[in-house]
Tab-separated table of C-alpha atoms and ligand atoms in Angstrom:
chain	number	residue	atom	x	y	z
A	5	MET	CA	92.513	-26.435	6.909
A	6	GLU	CA	89.427	-24.670	5.505
A	7	LYS	CA	86.570	-26.823	4.306
A	8	LEU	CA	86.669	-27.730	0.615
A	9	ILE	CA	84.794	-25.669	-1.955
A	10	ILE	CA	83.713	-27.829	-4.884
A	11	THR	CA	82.904	-26.056	-8.130
A	12	ALA	CA	81.005	-27.917	-10.824
A	13	ALA	CA	81.667	-26.719	-14.381
A	14	ILE	CA	78.542	-28.412	-15.677
A	15	CYS	CA	78.350	-27.451	-19.328
A	16	GLY	CA	81.320	-25.659	-20.916
A	17	ALA	CA	81.303	-24.318	-24.439
A	18	GLU	CA	83.292	-26.944	-26.294
A	19	VAL	CA	82.064	-30.418	-25.293
A	20	THR	CA	79.019	-31.879	-27.039
A	21	LYS	CA	76.490	-34.672	-26.698
A	22	LYS	CA	78.632	-36.613	-29.192
A	23	ASN	CA	81.357	-36.625	-26.522
A	24	ASN	CA	78.916	-37.540	-23.742
A	25	PRO	CA	75.121	-37.627	-24.206
A	26	ALA	CA	74.637	-36.120	-20.737
A	27	VAL	CA	76.234	-32.777	-21.734
A	28	PRO	CA	73.414	-30.268	-21.163
A	29	TYR	CA	72.142	-27.831	-23.811
A	30	THR	CA	68.536	-26.889	-22.957
A	31	ILE	CA	67.531	-24.989	-19.851
A	32	ASP	CA	65.911	-28.131	-18.402
A	33	GLU	CA	69.103	-30.112	-19.013
A	34	ILE	CA	71.281	-27.398	-17.465
A	35	VAL	CA	68.999	-27.319	-14.411
A	36	ARG	CA	69.134	-31.132	-14.169
A	37	GLU	CA	72.945	-31.078	-14.189
A	38	ALA	CA	73.157	-28.203	-11.699
A	39	GLU	CA	70.766	-30.004	-9.360
A	40	SER	CA	72.762	-33.237	-9.524
A	41	ALA	CA	76.003	-31.365	-8.803
A	42	CYS	CA	74.516	-29.434	-5.864
A	43	ALA	CA	72.943	-32.563	-4.399
A	44	ALA	CA	76.354	-34.255	-4.490
A	45	GLY	CA	78.137	-31.389	-2.693
A	46	ALA	CA	79.032	-28.636	-5.163
A	47	SER	CA	78.625	-25.150	-3.720
A	48	VAL	CA	79.617	-23.237	-6.882
A	49	ILE	CA	78.264	-23.777	-10.380
A	50	HIS	CA	80.531	-22.462	-13.136
A	51	LEU	CA	78.034	-21.747	-15.871
A	52	HIS	CA	78.114	-21.594	-19.654
A	53	VAL	CA	74.856	-21.637	-21.560
A	54	ARG	CA	73.838	-22.995	-24.955
A	55	GLU	CA	71.098	-22.664	-27.507
A	56	ASP	CA	68.840	-25.724	-27.564
A	57	ASP	CA	70.922	-27.157	-30.434
A	58	GLY	CA	74.121	-26.951	-28.352
A	59	THR	CA	75.570	-23.768	-29.877
A	60	PRO	CA	77.391	-21.810	-27.151
A	61	THR	CA	75.911	-18.376	-26.473
A	62	GLN	CA	76.573	-15.516	-24.070
A	63	SER	CA	73.034	-14.132	-24.513
A	64	ARG	CA	72.032	-12.142	-21.442
A	65	GLU	CA	68.482	-13.492	-21.730
A	66	ARG	CA	69.670	-17.109	-21.829
A	67	PHE	CA	71.878	-16.583	-18.763
A	68	GLN	CA	68.984	-14.894	-16.970
A	69	GLU	CA	66.616	-17.792	-17.718
A	70	CYS	CA	69.165	-20.438	-16.737
A	71	MET	CA	70.260	-18.701	-13.538
A	72	ASP	CA	66.657	-18.060	-12.447
A	73	ALA	CA	65.782	-21.689	-13.178
A	74	ILE	CA	68.804	-23.064	-11.286
A	75	ARG	CA	68.025	-20.880	-8.259
A	76	LYS	CA	64.567	-22.450	-8.062
A	77	VAL	CA	66.076	-25.889	-7.408
A	78	CYS	CA	69.365	-24.860	-5.721
A	79	PRO	CA	68.473	-21.620	-3.924
A	80	GLU	CA	71.727	-21.432	-1.930
A	81	VAL	CA	74.242	-22.254	-4.644
A	82	ILE	CA	76.835	-19.703	-5.805
A	83	LEU	CA	76.351	-19.138	-9.523
A	84	GLN	CA	79.505	-18.226	-11.407
A	85	PRO	CA	78.741	-17.308	-15.022
A	86	SER	CA	81.575	-17.460	-17.541
A	87	THR	CA	82.856	-14.287	-19.158
A	88	GLY	CA	85.122	-16.448	-21.303
A	89	GLY	CA	82.298	-17.797	-23.439
A	90	ALA	CA	83.616	-19.601	-26.499
A	91	VAL	CA	86.652	-18.925	-28.685
A	92	GLY	CA	85.918	-16.159	-31.204
A	93	MET	CA	83.222	-14.284	-29.265
A	94	THR	CA	83.561	-10.505	-28.922
A	95	ASP	CA	84.185	-8.817	-25.578
A	96	LEU	CA	80.721	-7.257	-25.607
A	97	GLU	CA	79.114	-10.648	-26.215
A	98	ARG	CA	81.152	-12.205	-23.412
A	99	LEU	CA	80.302	-9.530	-20.837
A	100	GLN	CA	76.555	-10.083	-21.215
A	101	SER	CA	76.697	-12.802	-18.566
A	102	THR	CA	77.410	-10.064	-15.980
A	103	GLU	CA	74.353	-8.057	-17.093
A	104	VAL	CA	71.802	-10.354	-15.447
A	105	THR	CA	69.617	-9.235	-12.528
A	106	PRO	CA	70.649	-9.412	-9.747
A	107	ALA	CA	74.277	-8.990	-10.875
A	108	PRO	CA	76.211	-12.224	-10.307
A	109	GLU	CA	78.121	-12.661	-7.051
A	110	PHE	CA	81.007	-14.311	-8.842
A	111	ALA	CA	82.185	-14.638	-12.481
A	112	THR	CA	85.303	-15.758	-14.303
A	113	LEU	CA	87.981	-13.339	-15.505
A	114	ASP	CA	90.402	-14.929	-17.969
A	115	CYS	CA	93.895	-13.516	-17.492
A	116	GLY	CA	95.708	-14.160	-20.765
A	117	THR	CA	95.729	-15.445	-24.320
A	118	LEU	CA	96.450	-19.095	-25.027
A	119	ASN	CA	96.415	-21.877	-27.586
A	120	PHE	CA	93.129	-23.714	-27.228
A	121	GLY	CA	93.753	-26.810	-29.353
A	122	GLY	CA	94.132	-27.169	-33.113
A	123	ASP	CA	94.076	-23.726	-34.725
A	124	GLU	CA	92.043	-22.142	-31.930
A	125	ILE	CA	93.375	-19.214	-29.916
A	126	PHE	CA	91.474	-17.945	-26.865
A	127	VAL	CA	92.220	-14.227	-27.049
A	128	ASN	CA	92.391	-12.064	-23.918
A	129	THR	CA	94.457	-8.961	-24.637
A	130	ASP	CA	95.582	-6.654	-21.851
A	131	ASN	CA	92.818	-4.208	-22.841
A	132	THR	CA	90.208	-6.977	-22.585
A	133	ILE	CA	91.435	-8.123	-19.183
A	134	PHE	CA	91.687	-4.651	-17.642
A	135	ASN	CA	88.308	-3.640	-19.093
A	136	PHE	CA	86.568	-6.833	-17.870
A	137	ALA	CA	88.074	-6.284	-14.408
A	138	ALA	CA	86.840	-2.669	-14.335
A	139	VAL	CA	83.339	-3.648	-15.480
A	140	MET	CA	83.149	-6.457	-12.919
A	141	LYS	CA	84.357	-4.179	-10.134
A	142	GLU	CA	81.769	-1.552	-11.064
A	143	ARG	CA	79.040	-4.232	-10.999
A	144	GLY	CA	80.323	-5.641	-7.681
A	145	VAL	CA	81.095	-9.042	-9.214
A	146	LYS	CA	83.910	-10.982	-7.537
A	147	PRO	CA	86.248	-12.364	-10.193
A	148	GLU	CA	87.552	-15.893	-10.242
A	149	LEU	CA	90.914	-15.318	-11.941
A	150	GLU	CA	91.255	-18.013	-14.604
A	151	VAL	CA	94.968	-18.651	-15.017
A	152	PHE	CA	96.264	-21.236	-17.458
A	153	ASP	CA	99.947	-20.711	-16.598
A	154	LYS	CA	102.156	-18.818	-14.160
A	155	GLY	CA	102.488	-15.773	-16.443
A	156	MET	CA	98.733	-15.238	-16.179
A	157	ILE	CA	99.075	-14.971	-12.392
A	158	ASP	CA	101.538	-12.130	-13.031
A	159	ILE	CA	99.066	-10.444	-15.385
A	160	ALA	CA	96.344	-10.748	-12.715
A	161	LEU	CA	98.674	-9.135	-10.176
A	162	ARG	CA	99.227	-6.218	-12.574
A	163	VAL	CA	95.451	-5.793	-12.788
A	164	ASP	CA	95.337	-5.915	-8.993
A	165	ARG	CA	97.968	-3.184	-8.703
A	166	LYS	CA	95.540	-0.906	-10.595
A	167	GLY	CA	93.015	-1.533	-7.819
A	168	LEU	CA	90.582	-3.351	-10.109
A	169	LEU	CA	90.111	-6.616	-8.187
A	170	LEU	CA	88.004	-7.471	-5.136
A	171	HIS	CA	89.953	-9.125	-2.298
A	172	PRO	CA	90.925	-11.696	-1.219
A	173	LEU	CA	91.999	-12.718	-4.712
A	174	HIS	CA	90.629	-16.060	-5.859
A	175	PHE	CA	92.394	-17.987	-8.618
A	176	ASP	CA	91.367	-20.974	-10.707
A	177	PHE	CA	94.457	-22.867	-11.879
A	178	VAL	CA	93.469	-24.564	-15.127
A	179	MET	CA	95.957	-27.412	-15.382
A	180	GLY	CA	96.597	-29.362	-18.572
A	181	VAL	CA	95.708	-26.870	-21.325
A	182	GLN	CA	98.837	-24.728	-21.297
A	183	ILE	CA	100.770	-25.528	-18.107
A	184	ALA	CA	101.151	-29.289	-17.512
A	185	ALA	CA	98.804	-30.991	-15.064
A	186	THR	CA	101.552	-32.128	-12.703
A	187	VAL	CA	101.832	-31.818	-8.951
A	188	ARG	CA	105.120	-29.959	-9.428
A	189	ASP	CA	103.478	-27.302	-11.582
A	190	LEU	CA	100.401	-27.088	-9.344
A	191	ALA	CA	102.720	-26.405	-6.396
A	192	PHE	CA	104.513	-23.748	-8.492
A	193	MET	CA	101.159	-22.040	-9.226
A	194	ALA	CA	100.001	-22.258	-5.600
A	195	GLY	CA	103.324	-20.815	-4.442
A	196	SER	CA	103.017	-17.886	-6.866
A	197	VAL	CA	99.829	-16.243	-5.539
A	198	PRO	CA	99.852	-13.601	-2.784
A	199	PRO	CA	99.421	-14.795	0.818
A	200	GLY	CA	95.759	-14.773	1.798
A	201	SER	CA	94.573	-15.659	-1.716
A	202	THR	CA	92.343	-18.665	-2.258
A	203	TRP	CA	92.603	-21.036	-5.199
A	204	THR	CA	90.872	-23.853	-7.009
A	205	ALA	CA	92.465	-26.464	-9.265
A	206	ALA	CA	90.733	-27.588	-12.460
A	207	GLY	CA	92.523	-30.566	-14.011
A	208	ILE	CA	91.604	-31.093	-17.647
A	209	GLY	CA	90.746	-34.538	-19.037
A	210	LYS	CA	92.237	-37.499	-17.232
A	211	SER	CA	94.117	-35.219	-14.838
A	212	GLU	CA	90.860	-34.049	-13.211
A	213	PHE	CA	91.001	-36.279	-10.145
A	214	ASP	CA	94.807	-36.229	-9.797
A	215	MET	CA	94.673	-32.439	-9.565
A	216	ALA	CA	91.646	-32.668	-7.246
A	217	ALA	CA	93.493	-34.987	-4.858
A	218	ALA	CA	96.580	-32.756	-4.894
A	219	ALA	CA	94.514	-29.601	-4.283
A	220	ILE	CA	92.652	-31.275	-1.413
A	221	ILE	CA	95.946	-32.144	0.290
A	222	MET	CA	97.483	-28.728	-0.391
A	223	GLY	CA	94.592	-26.694	1.031
A	224	GLY	CA	93.241	-25.544	-2.317
A	225	HIS	CA	89.743	-26.066	-3.645
A	226	VAL	CA	88.487	-28.273	-6.474
A	227	ARG	CA	86.673	-27.911	-9.772
A	228	VAL	CA	85.219	-30.887	-11.640
A	229	GLY	CA	82.569	-31.189	-14.344
A	230	PHE	CA	81.821	-31.901	-17.972
A	231	GLU	CA	83.532	-28.694	-19.137
A	232	ASP	CA	86.853	-30.214	-18.053
A	233	ASN	CA	86.338	-33.986	-18.124
A	234	LEU	CA	83.608	-36.363	-19.280
A	235	TYR	CA	84.782	-39.592	-17.646
A	236	LEU	CA	84.253	-41.049	-14.204
A	237	GLU	CA	87.183	-43.365	-14.780
A	238	LYS	CA	89.098	-44.697	-17.764
A	239	GLY	CA	86.576	-45.736	-20.454
A	240	VAL	CA	83.512	-44.976	-18.281
A	241	LEU	CA	81.543	-41.860	-19.191
A	242	ALA	CA	80.063	-40.003	-16.235
A	243	ALA	CA	76.266	-40.165	-16.300
A	244	SER	CA	75.974	-36.748	-14.690
A	245	ASN	CA	78.008	-33.921	-13.221
A	246	GLY	CA	76.737	-35.184	-9.888
A	247	GLU	CA	78.769	-38.375	-10.337
A	248	LEU	CA	81.947	-36.338	-10.869
A	249	VAL	CA	81.213	-34.241	-7.767
A	250	GLU	CA	80.472	-37.421	-5.761
A	251	LYS	CA	83.896	-38.791	-6.696
A	252	ALA	CA	85.599	-35.550	-5.555
A	253	VAL	CA	83.633	-35.745	-2.274
A	254	LYS	CA	84.758	-39.362	-1.769
A	255	ILE	CA	88.412	-38.404	-2.296
A	256	ALA	CA	88.057	-35.475	0.122
A	257	LYS	CA	86.477	-37.721	2.762
A	258	LEU	CA	89.243	-40.325	2.388
A	259	LEU	CA	91.789	-37.554	2.869
A	260	GLY	CA	89.960	-36.097	5.865
A	261	ARG	CA	88.822	-32.805	4.309
A	262	GLU	CA	85.271	-31.651	5.001
A	263	ILE	CA	83.061	-30.185	2.271
A	264	ALA	CA	81.977	-26.531	2.451
A	265	SER	CA	78.309	-25.634	2.146
A	266	PRO	CA	77.403	-22.657	-0.070
A	267	ALA	CA	77.229	-20.425	3.045
A	268	GLU	CA	80.668	-21.621	4.175
A	269	SER	CA	82.007	-21.111	0.647
A	270	ARG	CA	80.726	-17.524	0.629
A	271	ARG	CA	82.597	-16.891	3.872
A	272	ILE	CA	85.821	-18.457	2.563
A	273	LEU	CA	85.578	-16.450	-0.663
A	274	SER	CA	84.359	-13.232	1.035
A	275	ILE	CA	81.202	-13.151	-1.062
A	276	SER	CA	78.326	-11.622	0.862
A	277	GLY	CA	75.446	-13.579	-0.617
A	278	ALA	CA	73.136	-10.588	-0.210
A	279	ARG	CA	72.409	-10.645	-3.923
A	280	ALA	CA	71.579	-14.320	-4.037
A	281	ALA	CA	68.757	-13.625	-1.622
A	282	GLU	CA	67.400	-10.638	-3.652
B	302	KMH	N1	85.442	-21.759	-23.244
B	302	KMH	C1	86.744	-21.162	-23.123
B	302	KMH	C2	87.136	-20.516	-24.422
B	302	KMH	C3	85.804	-19.225	-18.745
B	302	KMH	O1	84.744	-19.823	-18.583
B	302	KMH	O2	86.000	-18.086	-18.285
B	302	KMH	C4	86.801	-20.171	-22.033
B	302	KMH	C5	86.418	-20.636	-20.698
B	302	KMH	C6	86.904	-19.828	-19.559
B	302	KMH	O3	85.698	-21.585	-20.500
B	303	ZN	ZN1	84.337	-21.978	-18.551
């Protein structure tokens, strides 16, 4: 089995310091969380950025500052900015995270529209998805295909048939927002992607470590972090993203799966890394 790629989704756009005081807003706080996650074994940082007051933003300048600052302390890490941003943002706002210099190696591409809790709808029309894919391909950015149910895998495969995706395809199965976070449904998702694809499981809330354990056994990769879950265990808030990554590393070690370094993750994902060194 390949070594395990651990992604840390350190910030998100929805969680706040009221939910967990360690949720980062400022550049210093985002760097602190990235550093703790990398030190614990994360090789990919899934990145959202905020204004200092916690308001989510897709400002190109804010991404540039955060990514430059993270690279100073984690020079090898794979930075994966979000193009999802926050519910209600325009497509042009969202795409700014791919306009940084150098262009990102990796970024998310959300593959469908879904209910996002309460009255919120996270809108990704076909035109949005195809356009984001085309822009990312033109900029040489490898997409992580964010799929919240099996139908979104089918949408991603339609985008692929237009020649808009870099190969091998890499999926992130977000479990517990739309599709249930069960092992049965995770196996259904994993069995629905083309042979040769790679995938990560992101379990939301209390399913984070169940989905991590299942993905580790199944040969997938793992995402943890404050964006998805704020607790180390029932009733115990995680003090840092590093603590969540450490727990995923412990589970992997118990199950006999080695952890991939950033260089090994680039090889598994077919990301060259040339840009990271620019
Ligand atoms: N914050 C969500 C509305 C992504 O990063 O691409 C979108 C999201 C997905 O987090
Ligand atoms: Zn995200």
